[in-house]
Coordinates of C-alpha atoms in Angstrom, one line a residue:
M28 CA 98.4 73.6 86.1
K29 CA 96.5 76.3 87.9
K30 CA 98.3 75.3 91.1
I31 CA 101.7 75.6 89.3
L32 CA 100.7 79.0 87.9
S33 CA 99.7 80.1 91.3
V34 CA 103.0 79.0 92.9
L35 CA 105.0 80.7 90.1
L36 CA 102.9 83.9 90.6
V37 CA 103.7 83.9 94.3
L38 CA 107.4 83.3 93.6
M39 CA 107.5 86.2 91.2
M40 CA 105.9 88.5 93.8
L41 CA 108.5 87.4 96.4
L42 CA 111.5 87.8 94.3
P43 CA 111.4 91.6 94.2
M44 CA 110.9 91.6 98.0
A45 CA 113.9 89.3 98.5
A46 CA 116.0 91.5 96.3
M47 CA 114.9 94.6 98.3
A48 CA 115.8 92.9 101.5
E49 CA 119.2 92.0 100.1
N50 CA 119.9 95.5 99.0
T51 CA 119.0 97.0 102.4
Q52 CA 122.1 98.6 103.8
K53 CA 123.2 97.8 107.3
L54 CA 125.5 100.1 109.2
I55 CA 127.5 98.2 111.8
V56 CA 129.2 100.6 114.0
G57 CA 132.2 99.7 116.1
F58 CA 132.5 101.8 119.2
D59 CA 134.2 101.9 122.6
A60 CA 131.7 101.5 125.4
E61 CA 134.0 103.2 127.9
F62 CA 134.3 106.6 126.1
P63 CA 131.7 109.0 127.2
P64 CA 130.1 111.2 126.0
F65 CA 130.6 109.6 122.5
G66 CA 129.8 105.9 123.6
Y67 CA 129.1 104.5 127.0
V68 CA 126.8 102.2 128.9
A69 CA 123.5 104.0 129.6
T70 CA 122.8 104.6 133.3
D71 CA 119.2 103.9 132.9
G72 CA 119.9 100.6 131.1
E73 CA 118.2 101.8 128.0
G74 CA 120.1 104.4 125.9
V75 CA 119.8 104.8 122.2
Y76 CA 120.8 101.2 121.3
G77 CA 120.9 98.0 123.3
G78 CA 121.7 99.5 126.7
Y79 CA 124.4 101.9 125.2
D80 CA 124.3 105.5 124.7
G81 CA 126.4 108.4 123.3
F82 CA 126.6 111.3 120.9
D83 CA 128.1 109.2 118.2
L84 CA 125.8 106.3 118.5
A85 CA 122.8 108.8 118.5
L86 CA 124.2 110.3 115.2
A87 CA 124.7 107.0 113.6
K88 CA 121.2 105.8 114.5
E89 CA 119.5 109.0 113.2
L90 CA 121.4 108.7 110.1
C91 CA 120.4 105.1 109.5
A92 CA 116.7 106.1 110.2
R93 CA 116.9 108.8 107.6
L94 CA 118.4 106.5 105.0
G95 CA 116.1 103.6 105.8
W96 CA 119.1 101.4 106.8
E97 CA 119.5 98.8 109.4
F98 CA 121.6 100.0 112.4
E99 CA 123.8 97.9 114.7
A100 CA 126.3 99.2 117.3
V101 CA 129.0 96.7 118.4
P102 CA 131.1 97.4 121.5
I103 CA 134.7 96.5 120.7
D104 CA 138.0 96.5 122.4
W105 CA 139.4 99.7 121.0
N106 CA 143.0 98.3 120.6
S107 CA 141.5 95.6 118.3
K108 CA 139.5 98.0 116.1
D109 CA 141.4 97.4 112.9
A110 CA 141.0 93.5 113.3
E111 CA 137.3 94.0 113.7
L112 CA 137.1 96.2 110.6
S113 CA 139.2 94.0 108.5
A114 CA 137.2 90.9 109.6
G115 CA 133.9 92.6 108.6
N116 CA 132.5 92.3 112.1
I117 CA 131.9 96.1 111.7
N118 CA 131.8 98.3 108.7
C119 CA 132.8 101.5 110.3
I120 CA 134.3 102.9 113.3
W121 CA 132.3 105.8 114.7
N122 CA 133.2 106.8 118.2
G123 CA 135.4 109.8 118.7
F124 CA 137.7 108.4 116.2
T125 CA 140.6 110.6 115.3
C126 CA 141.4 111.0 111.6
T127 CA 144.4 113.4 112.1
G128 CA 147.6 111.5 111.3
R129 CA 145.7 108.5 110.2
E130 CA 144.6 109.8 106.9
E131 CA 146.2 107.0 104.8
Q132 CA 145.1 104.1 107.1
Y133 CA 141.3 104.4 106.6
T134 CA 138.7 105.9 104.2
W135 CA 137.2 108.9 106.1
S136 CA 134.1 110.9 106.2
D137 CA 134.4 114.6 106.5
A138 CA 135.6 115.6 110.0
Y139 CA 132.7 116.6 112.3
V140 CA 134.5 117.4 115.6
D141 CA 137.5 119.4 116.5
N142 CA 139.3 117.8 119.4
S143 CA 142.3 118.4 121.6
I144 CA 144.3 116.0 123.7
V145 CA 144.5 117.3 127.2
I146 CA 146.1 116.4 130.5
V147 CA 143.8 115.9 133.5
V148 CA 145.0 115.9 137.1
K149 CA 143.5 116.0 140.5
A150 CA 142.5 119.4 141.6
D151 CA 144.7 119.2 144.7
S152 CA 147.7 117.6 143.1
G153 CA 149.6 120.8 142.8
I154 CA 150.2 120.1 139.1
T155 CA 149.5 123.2 137.0
S156 CA 151.7 122.9 134.0
F157 CA 153.6 120.3 131.8
A158 CA 156.8 121.2 133.8
D159 CA 155.1 119.9 136.9
L160 CA 154.6 116.5 135.2
N161 CA 158.4 115.9 135.4
G162 CA 158.8 112.4 136.9
K163 CA 155.1 111.7 137.0
V164 CA 153.1 108.7 135.7
V165 CA 150.6 109.7 132.9
M166 CA 147.9 107.3 131.8
A167 CA 146.8 106.9 128.2
Q168 CA 144.3 104.4 126.6
A169 CA 145.9 101.7 124.5
G170 CA 145.6 102.3 120.8
S171 CA 144.3 105.8 121.3
S172 CA 145.1 109.1 119.8
A173 CA 146.0 110.4 123.2
L174 CA 148.8 107.8 123.3
D175 CA 149.9 108.7 119.8
A176 CA 149.9 112.4 120.9
L177 CA 152.1 111.7 124.0
N178 CA 154.6 109.6 121.9
G179 CA 154.6 112.4 119.4
N180 CA 155.6 115.0 121.9
A181 CA 159.3 114.4 122.5
D182 CA 159.8 117.0 125.1
L183 CA 156.9 115.9 127.3
L184 CA 157.6 112.2 126.8
S185 CA 161.1 112.6 127.9
T186 CA 160.0 113.8 131.3
I187 CA 157.1 111.4 132.1
S188 CA 156.3 107.7 132.4
V189 CA 153.3 106.6 130.3
L190 CA 151.0 103.8 131.5
E191 CA 148.7 102.2 129.0
L192 CA 145.3 100.9 130.2
P193 CA 142.4 99.5 128.3
D194 CA 139.8 102.2 128.9
Y195 CA 139.5 105.6 130.4
N196 CA 137.1 104.7 133.2
L197 CA 139.8 102.6 134.6
G198 CA 142.3 105.3 134.1
F199 CA 140.3 107.8 136.1
V200 CA 139.9 105.3 138.9
E201 CA 143.6 104.9 139.1
L202 CA 143.9 108.7 139.0
N203 CA 141.4 109.0 141.9
M204 CA 143.5 106.4 143.9
G205 CA 146.7 108.1 143.1
T206 CA 148.2 105.2 141.2
V207 CA 148.8 107.6 138.3
D208 CA 149.5 111.3 138.4
A209 CA 147.6 112.4 135.3
V210 CA 145.4 111.2 132.5
A211 CA 146.0 112.1 128.8
A212 CA 142.5 112.2 127.2
D213 CA 140.3 113.7 124.4
L214 CA 138.8 116.9 125.5
G215 CA 135.3 115.5 125.5
V216 CA 136.3 112.6 127.7
A217 CA 138.1 115.0 130.0
T218 CA 135.1 117.4 130.3
Y219 CA 132.7 114.5 131.0
Q220 CA 134.9 113.3 133.9
I221 CA 135.0 116.8 135.3
S222 CA 131.2 117.1 135.0
V223 CA 130.6 113.9 137.0
N224 CA 133.3 114.5 139.5
E225 CA 132.8 118.1 140.2
G226 CA 135.8 119.7 142.0
N227 CA 137.9 116.6 141.8
Y228 CA 139.8 117.2 138.6
I229 CA 141.2 120.1 136.4
I230 CA 142.4 120.3 132.8
L231 CA 145.9 121.9 132.4
D232 CA 145.8 124.9 130.1
E233 CA 148.3 123.5 127.5
A234 CA 147.0 120.9 125.1
V235 CA 149.3 118.0 124.1
S236 CA 147.9 118.2 120.5
T237 CA 144.9 119.2 118.4
E238 CA 143.1 116.9 116.0
Q239 CA 139.6 116.0 114.4
Y240 CA 137.2 113.3 114.5
A241 CA 135.6 111.6 111.6
V242 CA 133.9 108.2 110.7
G243 CA 136.4 105.7 109.7
F244 CA 135.8 102.9 107.0
L245 CA 137.9 100.2 105.7
L246 CA 140.4 101.6 103.3
G247 CA 138.9 101.7 99.9
N248 CA 135.3 101.5 100.9
T249 CA 134.3 104.8 99.3
E250 CA 130.8 103.7 98.5
L251 CA 129.7 103.4 102.1
R252 CA 131.7 106.4 103.1
D253 CA 130.1 108.6 100.4
A254 CA 126.6 107.6 101.4
V255 CA 127.2 108.3 105.1
N256 CA 129.1 111.5 104.4
A257 CA 126.4 112.9 102.2
E258 CA 123.8 112.4 104.9
L259 CA 126.0 113.6 107.7
L260 CA 126.4 116.8 105.9
K261 CA 122.6 117.2 105.6
M262 CA 122.2 116.5 109.3
A263 CA 124.7 119.4 110.0
E264 CA 123.0 121.7 107.6
D265 CA 119.4 121.1 108.8
G266 CA 120.4 121.4 112.5
T267 CA 119.8 117.7 113.3
M268 CA 123.5 117.3 114.4
M269 CA 123.3 120.3 116.9
A270 CA 119.9 119.1 118.2
I271 CA 121.4 115.7 119.0
A272 CA 124.4 117.2 120.5
Q273 CA 122.3 119.2 122.9
N274 CA 121.2 116.0 124.6
Y275 CA 124.9 115.2 125.5
V276 CA 125.9 118.6 126.9
D277 CA 125.5 117.5 130.5
E278 CA 127.7 114.5 129.7
G279 CA 130.5 116.8 128.7
L280 CA 130.1 117.4 124.9
V281 CA 131.7 120.7 123.9
L282 CA 129.3 122.2 121.4
E283 CA 131.9 124.6 119.9
S284 CA 133.8 121.6 118.7
L285 CA 131.2 120.5 116.2
C286 CA 133.0 121.7 113.1
L287 CA 130.4 120.4 110.5
C288 CA 127.8 122.5 112.3
T289 CA 130.0 125.6 112.2
A290 CA 130.7 125.1 108.4
A291 CA 127.0 124.7 107.9
D292 CA 126.2 127.9 109.8
E293 CA 128.9 129.8 107.9
A294 CA 127.5 128.5 104.5
A295 CA 124.0 129.6 105.6
A296 CA 125.1 133.0 106.6
E297 CA 126.6 133.5 103.1

């Protein structure tokens, strides 16, 4: 009888621990590993998670640490992001993910980065304006907001040929080789490429479009969104977001684009 009571006592002690383990939230972030400075393969082989680095991964990892959540980052084919999210292989998309124009497709956090889609050309190409792109080949990543922006700009689209490639690193290799004449990319990506290829590329003055980044969740998953959003706002208000961003300035992150930080600064000033 004593042995039975002892076993029951142990089981009673373990049950709350098991319940706590089951209730531990896990954030599984889907990201593009070819999208610096927001997500990329770490040059030192370490990075913030499993050999990967980036501003968005660092933000997500810090958020999970603050909430006591498990964190996992899963590199995905960006063109398959919806299938990965629907299948439950990831439970959010957090990697320079444009919410503008996609408001009804996902459940979104507040926007935290203001972004522009810009055109990058070789510095010696002689291309200085959209008019100079007439008859040229412009690369855009498949499934990207840059591709959407090009397709949504009827005047520009009517004068160029668009080449879809799976990632921007390949696109800039093609640009350097002269296989394409220009790359349509997010401002952060463009700034990164200029920073690591000093003097090789320039950004045209005119933007294709303007947009915002947010964290995307499966449509209807407001519970996870609300928890992430509340902590993300705290990270902006207490300076954590800006502090993390400072680590990625050399990788091309444009600090002025952090709109949650700007909102937090304005609120503090009031």
